[in-house]
Short mmCIF file of C-alpha atoms in Angstrom, two decimals:
data_model
loop_
_atom_site.label_atom_id
_atom_site.label_comp_id
_atom_site.label_asym_id
_atom_site.label_seq_id
_atom_site.Cartn_x
_atom_site.Cartn_y
_atom_site.Cartn_z
CA MET J 1 0.00 0.00 0.00
CA ARG J 2 1.17 3.15 -0.71
CA ARG J 3 1.33 3.73 3.11
CA THR J 4 1.89 7.48 3.43
CA ARG J 5 -1.16 8.30 5.46
CA LEU J 6 0.17 6.89 8.74
CA ALA J 7 1.46 10.00 10.47
CA GLY J 8 2.81 11.09 13.81
CA ALA J 9 2.96 8.61 16.65
CA LEU J 10 0.83 6.13 14.76
CA THR J 11 3.50 5.88 12.09
CA ALA J 12 5.94 4.34 14.54
CA VAL J 13 3.33 1.90 15.83
CA LEU J 14 2.33 0.78 12.37
CA THR J 15 5.90 0.51 11.15
CA LEU J 16 6.66 -1.91 13.97
CA ALA J 17 3.49 -3.82 13.14
CA LEU J 18 4.38 -4.04 9.47
CA VAL J 19 7.84 -5.35 10.22
CA ALA J 20 6.54 -7.85 12.77
CA THR J 21 3.90 -9.26 10.46
CA GLY J 22 5.58 -8.91 7.07
CA CYS J 23 2.81 -6.75 5.61
CA GLY J 24 2.56 -7.23 1.90
CA SER J 25 5.13 -9.97 1.75
CA GLY J 26 2.81 -12.52 0.26
CA ASN J 27 2.40 -13.46 -3.35
CA GLY J 28 -0.16 -10.81 -4.12
CA ASN J 29 -3.12 -13.11 -4.46
CA GLY J 30 -4.62 -11.72 -1.28
CA ASN J 31 -7.19 -14.29 -0.20
CA GLY J 32 -7.20 -15.00 3.54
CA SER J 33 -10.70 -13.69 4.10
CA GLY J 34 -11.67 -16.27 6.68
CA GLY J 35 -15.41 -16.29 7.29
CA GLY J 36 -18.00 -18.75 8.37
CA GLY J 37 -20.64 -18.59 11.05
CA GLY J 38 -24.22 -17.41 11.03
CA GLY J 39 -25.88 -14.29 9.67
CA ALA J 40 -25.52 -12.95 6.17
CA PRO J 41 -22.48 -14.28 4.29
CA ALA J 42 -19.41 -12.08 4.35
CA ALA J 43 -18.20 -10.66 1.06
CA LYS J 44 -15.48 -12.88 -0.34
CA ALA J 45 -12.02 -11.45 -0.71
CA ALA J 46 -11.44 -10.28 -4.25
CA ALA J 47 -8.38 -11.93 -5.74
CA ALA J 48 -6.27 -8.89 -6.58
CA PRO J 49 -4.41 -9.23 -9.86
CA ASP J 50 -0.91 -10.48 -9.36
CA ARG J 51 0.49 -8.88 -12.50
CA VAL J 52 0.74 -5.33 -13.76
CA GLU J 53 -0.15 -4.53 -17.36
CA PRO J 54 2.66 -2.64 -19.13
CA LEU J 55 1.84 -0.18 -21.88
CA ALA J 56 1.60 -1.82 -25.28
CA ALA J 57 4.16 0.52 -26.85
CA PRO J 58 6.45 1.93 -24.13
CA ALA J 59 8.91 4.63 -25.11
CA ALA J 60 12.67 4.50 -24.66
CA PRO J 61 14.02 6.97 -22.09
CA ARG J 62 15.33 10.30 -23.38
CA LEU J 63 18.08 11.37 -21.03
CA PRO J 64 19.52 13.24 -19.28
CA VAL J 65 16.62 15.00 -17.58
CA THR J 66 16.47 17.31 -14.57
CA VAL J 67 13.34 16.98 -12.45
CA ASP J 68 11.95 18.46 -9.26
CA SER J 69 12.08 16.08 -6.31
CA ALA J 70 9.20 16.38 -3.83
CA ASP J 71 11.68 17.26 -1.06
CA GLY J 72 12.61 20.50 -2.79
CA ARG J 73 15.73 19.36 -4.65
CA LYS J 74 16.47 19.36 -8.36
CA VAL J 75 17.79 15.99 -9.50
CA THR J 76 19.51 15.18 -12.79
CA VAL J 77 19.00 11.65 -14.10
CA ALA J 78 21.53 10.49 -16.67
CA SER J 79 20.72 6.75 -16.75
CA THR J 80 17.81 4.45 -16.00
CA GLU J 81 19.69 1.23 -16.59
CA ARG J 82 19.42 0.16 -12.93
CA ILE J 83 16.32 1.47 -11.14
CA VAL J 84 15.44 0.96 -7.47
CA PRO J 85 11.88 2.01 -6.53
CA LEU J 86 11.56 2.13 -2.74
CA SER J 87 7.83 1.35 -2.54
CA GLY J 88 5.41 -1.09 -4.09
CA SER J 89 3.42 1.75 -5.61
CA LEU J 90 6.45 3.24 -7.34
CA SER J 91 7.49 -0.21 -8.59
CA GLU J 92 4.03 -0.68 -10.06
CA ILE J 93 4.28 2.57 -12.01
CA VAL J 94 7.78 1.81 -13.33
CA PHE J 95 6.79 -1.66 -14.50
CA THR J 96 3.57 -0.40 -16.09
CA LEU J 97 5.50 2.27 -17.98
CA GLY J 98 7.38 -0.63 -19.56
CA LEU J 99 10.72 -0.25 -17.75
CA GLY J 100 10.38 -3.18 -15.38
CA GLY J 101 13.33 -4.94 -16.98
CA ARG J 102 15.58 -2.23 -15.58
CA VAL J 103 14.40 -2.57 -11.98
CA VAL J 104 16.99 -4.32 -9.79
CA ALA J 105 15.33 -4.33 -6.34
CA ARG J 106 11.97 -3.91 -4.63
CA ASP J 107 10.17 -2.91 -1.49
CA ILE J 108 8.48 -5.73 0.41
CA THR J 109 5.07 -4.42 -0.73
CA ALA J 110 5.89 -4.93 -4.42
CA THR J 111 4.18 -8.30 -4.52
CA PHE J 112 3.07 -8.50 -8.15
CA GLU J 113 4.42 -11.34 -10.24
CA GLN J 114 6.91 -9.42 -12.36
CA ALA J 115 8.68 -8.04 -9.28
CA GLU J 116 8.35 -10.77 -6.67
CA LYS J 117 11.75 -12.39 -7.29
CA LEU J 118 13.75 -9.17 -6.98
CA PRO J 119 15.82 -8.65 -3.82
CA VAL J 120 14.05 -6.72 -1.04
CA VAL J 121 15.84 -3.56 0.10
CA THR J 122 13.00 -1.74 1.90
CA ARG J 123 10.58 -2.95 4.54
CA ALA J 124 7.85 -0.75 6.07
CA HIS J 125 9.57 2.40 4.73
CA ASP J 126 12.84 1.40 6.41
CA VAL J 127 15.43 1.30 3.64
CA SER J 128 18.78 -0.43 3.85
CA ALA J 129 21.19 1.99 2.19
CA GLU J 130 23.91 -0.66 2.07
CA SER J 131 21.62 -3.09 0.23
CA VAL J 132 20.58 -0.42 -2.25
CA LEU J 133 24.12 0.73 -2.98
CA SER J 134 25.35 -2.86 -3.39
CA LEU J 135 23.12 -3.13 -6.46
CA LYS J 136 24.83 -0.13 -8.10
CA PRO J 137 21.63 1.76 -8.99
CA THR J 138 21.63 4.60 -11.49
CA LEU J 139 18.30 5.95 -10.17
CA VAL J 140 16.45 5.56 -6.88
CA LEU J 141 12.79 6.53 -6.51
CA ALA J 142 11.53 7.18 -2.99
CA GLU J 143 8.35 8.16 -1.17
CA GLY J 144 8.14 11.10 1.19
CA THR J 145 7.84 8.58 4.04
CA THR J 146 10.87 6.52 3.04
CA GLY J 147 13.57 6.56 5.69
CA PRO J 148 15.46 6.75 7.84
CA ALA J 149 16.79 10.14 6.72
CA GLU J 150 20.34 8.91 7.28
CA ALA J 151 19.83 6.14 4.72
CA ILE J 152 18.46 8.56 2.13
CA ALA J 153 21.42 10.88 2.75
CA GLN J 154 23.85 7.97 2.44
CA ILE J 155 22.44 7.02 -0.97
CA ARG J 156 22.68 10.61 -2.19
CA ASP J 157 26.17 11.05 -0.75
CA ALA J 158 27.23 8.06 -2.85
CA GLY J 159 26.33 10.09 -5.94
CA VAL J 160 23.16 8.19 -6.84
CA PRO J 161 20.31 10.35 -8.21
CA LEU J 162 17.39 9.98 -5.80
CA VAL J 163 13.97 11.43 -6.66
CA VAL J 164 11.27 11.73 -4.00
CA VAL J 165 7.70 11.45 -5.29
CA LYS J 166 4.87 13.30 -3.57
CA PRO J 167 2.60 10.91 -1.64
CA ALA J 168 -0.87 10.02 -2.87
CA LYS J 169 -3.93 10.26 -0.66
CA SER J 170 -6.77 10.28 -3.17
CA LEU J 171 -7.82 9.43 -6.71
CA SER J 172 -6.83 12.91 -7.84
CA ASP J 173 -3.20 12.05 -7.09
CA VAL J 174 -3.00 9.06 -9.42
CA GLY J 175 -2.15 11.03 -12.55
CA THR J 176 0.34 13.34 -10.89
CA ARG J 177 2.32 10.42 -9.47
CA ILE J 178 2.42 8.70 -12.86
CA ASP J 179 3.64 11.94 -14.45
CA ALA J 180 6.32 12.43 -11.78
CA VAL J 181 7.75 8.94 -12.21
CA ALA J 182 7.58 9.14 -16.00
CA ALA J 183 9.44 12.45 -15.97
CA ALA J 184 12.22 11.03 -13.80
CA LEU J 185 12.54 8.06 -16.16
CA GLY J 186 12.71 10.27 -19.23
CA VAL J 187 9.47 8.92 -20.71
CA PRO J 188 6.91 11.74 -20.33
CA GLY J 189 4.97 10.56 -23.39
CA SER J 190 4.47 7.14 -21.83
CA GLY J 191 3.40 8.88 -18.65
CA SER J 192 0.70 10.79 -20.51
CA ALA J 193 -0.50 7.59 -22.20
CA LEU J 194 -0.63 5.69 -18.92
CA ARG J 195 -2.35 8.57 -17.15
CA THR J 196 -5.05 8.63 -19.83
CA ARG J 197 -5.49 4.85 -19.80
CA THR J 198 -5.76 4.74 -16.03
CA GLN J 199 -8.29 7.58 -15.84
CA GLU J 200 -10.43 6.05 -18.58
CA ARG J 201 -10.54 2.75 -16.72
CA ILE J 202 -11.42 4.43 -13.42
CA ASP J 203 -14.21 6.36 -15.15
CA ALA J 204 -15.54 3.15 -16.70
CA VAL J 205 -15.76 1.47 -13.29
CA ARG J 206 -17.58 4.42 -11.77
CA LYS J 207 -20.25 4.11 -14.44
CA THR J 208 -21.05 0.59 -13.20
CA ILE J 209 -22.01 1.70 -9.68
CA PRO J 210 -25.73 1.01 -9.26
CA GLY J 211 -28.04 3.77 -8.18
CA HIS J 212 -29.17 3.49 -4.58
CA ALA J 213 -31.21 5.70 -2.31
CA GLU J 214 -28.90 5.34 0.68
CA LYS J 215 -25.14 5.04 0.42
CA PRO J 216 -23.53 2.19 2.39
CA ARG J 217 -21.41 3.28 5.34
CA VAL J 218 -18.00 1.58 5.23
CA ALA J 219 -15.38 1.69 7.99
CA PHE J 220 -11.74 1.10 7.06
CA LEU J 221 -10.00 -0.89 9.78
CA TYR J 222 -6.24 -1.40 9.92
CA VAL J 223 -5.67 -4.56 11.93
CA ARG J 224 -2.59 -6.66 12.68
CA GLY J 225 -3.60 -9.31 15.19
CA SER J 226 -0.13 -10.69 15.88
CA ALA J 227 1.11 -7.19 16.72
CA ALA J 228 -2.06 -6.20 18.61
CA VAL J 229 -2.69 -3.23 16.30
CA TYR J 230 -6.38 -2.35 15.84
CA LEU J 231 -7.08 1.02 14.23
CA LEU J 232 -10.10 2.77 12.73
CA GLY J 233 -9.47 4.93 9.67
CA GLY J 234 -10.51 8.57 9.59
CA ALA J 235 -10.45 11.37 7.05
CA GLU J 236 -6.70 11.06 6.38
CA SER J 237 -6.45 7.27 6.21
CA GLY J 238 -6.18 7.29 2.42
CA ALA J 239 -9.27 5.13 1.92
CA SER J 240 -11.88 7.91 1.89
CA SER J 241 -11.41 8.80 -1.77
CA LEU J 242 -11.77 5.17 -2.88
CA LEU J 243 -14.86 4.59 -0.75
CA GLU J 244 -16.51 7.75 -1.97
CA ALA J 245 -15.67 6.92 -5.60
CA ALA J 246 -17.35 3.54 -5.02
CA GLY J 247 -20.53 5.32 -4.01
CA ALA J 248 -20.05 4.68 -0.28
CA VAL J 249 -19.59 6.81 2.82
CA ASP J 250 -16.37 6.62 4.82
CA ALA J 251 -17.96 5.86 8.17
CA GLY J 252 -14.91 6.88 10.19
CA LYS J 253 -14.60 10.22 8.44
CA GLU J 254 -18.36 10.82 8.61
CA SER J 255 -18.35 10.14 12.35
CA GLY J 256 -15.93 13.00 12.89
CA LEU J 257 -12.51 11.32 12.85
CA VAL J 258 -10.27 13.91 11.24
CA LYS J 259 -6.91 12.15 11.72
CA ASP J 260 -5.54 9.20 9.75
CA PHE J 261 -6.14 6.44 12.29
CA THR J 262 -7.37 6.16 15.85
CA PRO J 263 -7.39 3.10 18.14
CA ILE J 264 -10.56 1.04 17.78
CA THR J 265 -13.00 1.40 20.66
CA SER J 266 -16.56 0.20 21.06
CA GLU J 267 -17.65 3.84 21.34
CA ALA J 268 -15.89 4.89 18.12
CA LEU J 269 -17.34 1.97 16.18
CA ALA J 270 -20.81 2.60 17.55
CA LYS J 271 -20.60 6.21 16.38
CA ALA J 272 -19.31 5.18 12.94
CA ALA J 273 -22.08 2.53 12.66
CA PRO J 274 -20.69 0.92 9.49
CA ASP J 275 -22.82 -1.24 7.21
CA ALA J 276 -19.62 -2.89 5.96
CA ILE J 277 -16.01 -3.10 7.07
CA LEU J 278 -13.05 -2.73 4.73
CA VAL J 279 -9.81 -4.46 5.74
CA MET J 280 -6.64 -5.48 3.96
CA SER J 281 -6.46 -9.17 3.18
CA LYS J 282 -3.45 -9.90 5.37
CA GLY J 283 -4.95 -7.89 8.19
CA LEU J 284 -8.09 -10.02 8.10
CA GLU J 285 -5.96 -13.14 7.97
CA SER J 286 -3.95 -11.94 10.98
CA VAL J 287 -7.04 -11.87 13.22
CA GLY J 288 -8.37 -15.24 12.06
CA GLY J 289 -10.72 -14.15 9.29
CA VAL J 290 -14.22 -12.83 9.80
CA ASP J 291 -14.70 -15.03 12.89
CA GLY J 292 -11.76 -13.29 14.54
CA LEU J 293 -12.66 -9.82 13.29
CA VAL J 294 -16.08 -9.84 14.95
CA LYS J 295 -14.32 -10.60 18.25
CA VAL J 296 -12.52 -7.25 18.11
CA PRO J 297 -14.26 -5.11 20.75
CA GLY J 298 -17.18 -3.23 19.26
CA VAL J 299 -17.23 -4.89 15.84
CA ALA J 300 -19.96 -7.42 16.60
CA GLU J 301 -22.32 -4.64 17.72
CA THR J 302 -22.10 -2.71 14.43
CA PRO J 303 -24.49 -3.38 11.53
CA ALA J 304 -21.47 -4.72 9.60
CA GLY J 305 -20.58 -7.09 12.43
CA VAL J 306 -24.14 -8.33 12.82
CA ASP J 307 -24.34 -9.05 9.10
CA ARG J 308 -20.70 -10.22 8.93
CA ARG J 309 -20.25 -7.94 5.96
CA VAL J 310 -16.54 -7.62 5.33
CA VAL J 311 -14.85 -6.29 2.20
CA THR J 312 -11.20 -7.10 1.53
CA VAL J 313 -8.60 -5.94 -0.95
CA ASP J 314 -5.00 -7.14 -1.18
CA ASP J 315 -2.48 -5.16 0.87
CA GLY J 316 -0.22 -4.60 -2.13
CA VAL J 317 -2.74 -2.55 -4.11
CA LEU J 318 -5.41 -1.07 -1.84
CA LEU J 319 -3.84 2.34 -1.16
CA ASN J 320 -1.33 2.50 -4.01
CA TYR J 321 -3.31 4.98 -6.11
CA GLY J 322 -1.48 3.81 -9.20
CA PRO J 323 -2.17 2.15 -12.57
CA ARG J 324 -4.28 -0.62 -10.99
CA THR J 325 -6.58 1.71 -9.07
CA ASP J 326 -9.44 0.84 -11.41
CA LEU J 327 -9.15 -2.80 -10.34
CA VAL J 328 -9.20 -1.82 -6.67
CA LEU J 329 -12.28 0.31 -7.26
CA SER J 330 -13.94 -2.46 -9.26
CA SER J 331 -13.30 -4.92 -6.43
CA LEU J 332 -14.90 -2.55 -3.92
CA VAL J 333 -17.93 -2.05 -6.15
CA ASP J 334 -18.36 -5.77 -6.75
CA GLN J 335 -18.13 -6.61 -3.06
CA LEU J 336 -20.41 -3.78 -1.91
CA TYR J 337 -23.13 -4.24 -4.47
CA GLY J 338 -22.61 -7.69 -5.98
CA LYS J 339 -21.32 -8.52 -9.42
CA LYS J 340 -23.63 -7.97 -12.34
CA LYS J 341 -25.09 -11.16 -13.68
#
């Protein structure tokens, strides 16, 4: 997931949880929905695609280029022969632009098939500068949350061009991130083509949302059972834009939660009163599926808990806001409203 919306003290808690549980380290198939028991059947986990779809006619890089890094620096890129993207989201964009053959390492969240055999150099935004530099990269792409700062400085001090890409928090950021990566790679034309393709596919999904008098209320829960992390998403969680695009209401945001995440309490869930609960596939697996999720304090008393209505999307794509966002949105729509016959 692009995981930039975990700020402040919660960032440290979640980083420890991600490391402890290996978030996103699976094969990208993302099942693990659990389930069973009485009441209405839970929505089945959508099998997230385990491959990215490169452009049909990718362009060759035109270099050198000088681009603006999101941390205020100007960076000149002279070669893209050995690329290291330090997040799953950035890897997805590079591969979809058709330059996956030049990628020499990955973040643990880059779980799609084309990248899964590459060496891991970043875990939960904690980059190993030594591992990166050992691969002799000619370009490193980083998120604003990638760290520690000492590691980023060490990579730059070694003379490696490092471009920081502005984080994405909503659908409106998809195109700008694609453009930023494409510019750094020297393929702005491919960036424009991918941006157009992605937006057209998102628009097509939105047209399939059925009309309904009352929008479903969906709460985004970040759970990691083995690390005892149970959080309710608010306005800055990163999921609001997706839920709203799917014709739903972000129950956490609507209940007045203005931060990214807050610890789950029975009172907070009662106020959110979700009709459905959205969780990442590995998070649901970590608590023992739907049976375990409804044992989290307060969940069983919500309309979603009573109906056992749980929606899941694979960790590696849910909050990426990249070229596969249309598939994430389609999965949400299918699970919330049922696939068309």
